[in-house]
PDB file of C-alpha atoms in Angstrom:
ATOM      1  CA  THR A   1      21.041 -29.273 -54.701  1.00 52.00           C
ATOM      2  CA  ALA A   2      20.279 -32.870 -53.668  1.00 62.00           C
ATOM      3  CA  ILE A   3      18.259 -31.566 -50.721  1.00 65.00           C
ATOM      4  CA  THR A   4      16.285 -29.262 -53.022  1.00 66.00           C
ATOM      5  CA  LYS A   5      15.381 -32.232 -55.227  1.00 74.00           C
ATOM      6  CA  ASP A   6      14.362 -34.205 -52.138  1.00 91.00           C
ATOM      7  CA  ASN A   7      12.162 -31.308 -51.000  1.00 94.00           C
ATOM      8  CA  ASN A   8      10.575 -31.022 -54.442  1.00 92.00           C
ATOM      9  CA  LYS A   9       9.849 -34.759 -54.483  1.00 93.00           C
ATOM     10  CA  ILE A  10       8.437 -34.749 -50.929  1.00 94.00           C
ATOM     11  CA  TRP A  11       6.285 -31.694 -51.703  1.00 96.00           C
ATOM     12  CA  LYS A  12       4.950 -33.163 -54.971  1.00 95.00           C
ATOM     13  CA  GLU A  13       4.020 -36.458 -53.279  1.00 95.00           C
ATOM     14  CA  TYR A  14       2.309 -34.532 -50.481  1.00 96.00           C
ATOM     15  CA  MET A  15       0.360 -32.326 -52.891  1.00 96.00           C
ATOM     16  CA  ASP A  16      -0.632 -35.324 -55.051  1.00 95.00           C
ATOM     17  CA  SER A  17      -2.071 -37.022 -51.961  1.00 95.00           C
ATOM     18  CA  MET A  18      -3.834 -33.809 -50.892  1.00 96.00           C
ATOM     19  CA  ALA A  19      -5.413 -33.395 -54.351  1.00 94.00           C
ATOM     20  CA  ILE A  20      -7.559 -36.463 -53.572  1.00 94.00           C
ATOM     21  CA  THR A  21      -8.704 -34.838 -50.315  1.00 94.00           C
ATOM     22  CA  PHE A  22      -9.498 -31.588 -52.138  1.00 96.00           C
ATOM     23  CA  LYS A  23     -11.617 -33.444 -54.710  1.00 95.00           C
ATOM     24  CA  ASP A  24     -13.479 -35.455 -52.057  1.00 95.00           C
ATOM     25  CA  GLU A  25     -13.967 -32.744 -49.413  1.00 94.00           C
ATOM     26  CA  VAL A  26     -13.626 -29.308 -51.022  1.00 96.00           C
ATOM     27  CA  LEU A  27     -14.968 -29.560 -54.579  1.00 96.00           C
ATOM     28  CA  THR A  28     -18.249 -31.012 -53.289  1.00 94.00           C
ATOM     29  CA  SER A  29     -19.196 -27.558 -51.920  1.00 93.00           C
ATOM     30  CA  LYS A  30     -22.086 -25.814 -53.660  1.00 94.00           C
ATOM     31  CA  LYS A  31     -20.048 -22.565 -53.387  1.00 95.00           C
ATOM     32  CA  ILE A  32     -17.607 -23.916 -55.968  1.00 96.00           C
ATOM     33  CA  LYS A  33     -18.837 -23.900 -59.554  1.00 95.00           C
ATOM     34  CA  ASP A  34     -18.087 -26.629 -62.079  1.00 96.00           C
ATOM     35  CA  GLY A  35     -14.918 -26.080 -64.053  1.00 97.00           C
ATOM     36  CA  THR A  36     -11.153 -26.356 -63.971  1.00 97.00           C
ATOM     37  CA  TYR A  37      -9.196 -24.384 -61.391  1.00 98.00           C
ATOM     38  CA  THR A  38      -5.473 -23.735 -61.495  1.00 98.00           C
ATOM     39  CA  ILE A  39      -4.216 -23.399 -57.927  1.00 98.00           C
ATOM     40  CA  LEU A  40      -1.024 -21.552 -56.953  1.00 98.00           C
ATOM     41  CA  VAL A  41       0.252 -22.329 -53.452  1.00 98.00           C
ATOM     42  CA  ASP A  42       2.700 -19.810 -52.021  1.00 98.00           C
ATOM     43  CA  TYR A  43       4.706 -21.362 -49.156  1.00 98.00           C
ATOM     44  CA  GLU A  44       7.893 -20.820 -47.206  1.00 98.00           C
ATOM     45  CA  ILE A  45      10.464 -23.270 -45.856  1.00 97.00           C
ATOM     46  CA  GLY A  46      11.916 -21.922 -42.612  1.00 97.00           C
ATOM     47  CA  PRO A  47      15.559 -22.330 -41.515  1.00 96.00           C
ATOM     48  CA  ASP A  48      14.394 -25.273 -39.363  1.00 95.00           C
ATOM     49  CA  GLY A  49      12.547 -26.978 -42.260  1.00 95.00           C
ATOM     50  CA  GLN A  50       9.136 -25.909 -40.930  1.00 96.00           C
ATOM     51  CA  VAL A  51       6.753 -25.127 -43.807  1.00 97.00           C
ATOM     52  CA  THR A  52       4.323 -22.198 -43.645  1.00 97.00           C
ATOM     53  CA  ILE A  53       1.490 -21.871 -46.158  1.00 98.00           C
ATOM     54  CA  LYS A  54       1.485 -18.172 -47.055  1.00 98.00           C
ATOM     55  CA  GLU A  55      -1.380 -17.981 -49.538  1.00 98.00           C
ATOM     56  CA  VAL A  56      -3.482 -20.023 -51.956  1.00 98.00           C
ATOM     57  CA  TYR A  57      -4.568 -18.448 -55.259  1.00 98.00           C
ATOM     58  CA  PRO A  58      -7.184 -20.271 -57.346  1.00 98.00           C
ATOM     59  CA  SER A  59      -7.805 -19.175 -60.910  1.00 98.00           C
ATOM     60  CA  PRO A  60     -10.598 -18.443 -61.659  1.00 97.00           C
ATOM     61  CA  ASP A  61     -10.811 -16.749 -58.260  1.00 97.00           C
ATOM     62  CA  ASN A  62     -12.904 -18.493 -55.606  1.00 97.00           C
ATOM     63  CA  SER A  63     -12.481 -17.424 -51.961  1.00 96.00           C
ATOM     64  CA  THR A  64     -14.155 -20.579 -50.612  1.00 97.00           C
ATOM     65  CA  LEU A  65     -11.801 -22.808 -52.582  1.00 97.00           C
ATOM     66  CA  ALA A  66      -8.746 -20.797 -51.453  1.00 98.00           C
ATOM     67  CA  LYS A  67      -9.787 -20.868 -47.786  1.00 97.00           C
ATOM     68  CA  GLU A  68     -10.611 -24.591 -47.740  1.00 97.00           C
ATOM     69  CA  ILE A  69      -7.381 -25.638 -49.475  1.00 97.00           C
ATOM     70  CA  LYS A  70      -5.223 -23.425 -47.233  1.00 97.00           C
ATOM     71  CA  GLN A  71      -6.950 -24.762 -44.121  1.00 97.00           C
ATOM     72  CA  ARG A  72      -6.331 -28.399 -45.083  1.00 97.00           C
ATOM     73  CA  LEU A  73      -2.722 -27.798 -46.115  1.00 97.00           C
ATOM     74  CA  MET A  74      -1.908 -26.080 -42.816  1.00 95.00           C
ATOM     75  CA  LEU A  75      -3.235 -29.068 -40.839  1.00 95.00           C
ATOM     76  CA  THR A  76      -0.964 -31.684 -42.385  1.00 94.00           C
ATOM     77  CA  VAL A  77       1.939 -29.842 -44.019  1.00 95.00           C
ATOM     78  CA  PRO A  78       5.184 -31.875 -43.841  1.00 95.00           C
ATOM     79  CA  ASN A  79       8.498 -30.515 -42.637  1.00 94.00           C
ATOM     80  CA  LEU A  80      11.093 -30.292 -45.394  1.00 95.00           C
ATOM     81  CA  ASN A  81      14.868 -30.164 -45.375  1.00 93.00           C
ATOM     82  CA  PRO A  82      16.283 -26.722 -44.514  1.00 92.00           C
ATOM     83  CA  VAL A  83      17.551 -24.834 -47.554  1.00 91.00           C
ATOM     84  CA  MET A  84      21.196 -23.825 -47.218  1.00 90.00           C
ATOM     85  CA  GLY A  85      22.337 -20.330 -48.113  1.00 90.00           C
ATOM     86  CA  SER A  86      25.620 -19.534 -49.839  1.00 90.00           C
ATOM     87  CA  ASN A  87      27.233 -19.141 -46.395  1.00 92.00           C
ATOM     88  CA  GLY A  88      26.377 -22.759 -45.539  1.00 90.00           C
ATOM     89  CA  LYS A  89      23.722 -21.786 -42.982  1.00 94.00           C
ATOM     90  CA  PRO A  90      19.999 -22.638 -43.248  1.00 95.00           C
ATOM     91  CA  ARG A  91      17.856 -19.819 -44.643  1.00 95.00           C
ATOM     92  CA  LYS A  92      14.203 -19.091 -45.405  1.00 96.00           C
ATOM     93  CA  ALA A  93      13.118 -20.134 -48.887  1.00 95.00           C
ATOM     94  CA  VAL A  94       9.936 -18.869 -50.540  1.00 97.00           C
ATOM     95  CA  LYS A  95       8.462 -21.425 -52.950  1.00 97.00           C
ATOM     96  CA  LYS A  96       5.465 -21.720 -55.240  1.00 97.00           C
ATOM     97  CA  TYR A  97       3.600 -24.784 -56.452  1.00 97.00           C
ATOM     98  CA  ASN A  98       0.921 -25.058 -59.149  1.00 97.00           C
ATOM     99  CA  PHE A  99      -1.665 -27.782 -59.621  1.00 97.00           C
ATOM    100  CA  THR A 100      -5.057 -28.191 -61.264  1.00 97.00           C
ATOM    101  CA  LEU A 101      -8.404 -29.321 -59.867  1.00 97.00           C
ATOM    102  CA  THR A 102     -11.481 -30.034 -61.960  1.00 96.00           C
ATOM    103  CA  LYS A 103     -15.058 -30.118 -60.745  1.00 95.00           C
ATOM    104  CA  ALA A 104     -17.455 -31.698 -63.176  1.00 90.00           C
TER     105      ALA A 104
END
């Protein structure tokens, strides 16, 4: 469980730093209307700790916002600690992360 907490902390710090990038580079697009967006990031930690961004779901829905966020996350995503299964071997772990962005 200590590794899981480490992964959660690493992921939160990464996403907090990326939120600044999203505000500066993504929310400036004219294709994204003013308002508050709740973003759900669906990602997977592989047995080797490699992270894959599966999907990004903004609410309200905005395909430009989803595409731009996913693109930026895939460029700089950190490796995390492998998640151990009950047999003591690394396994895939599907995770979700929510955050909010506001365009004024």
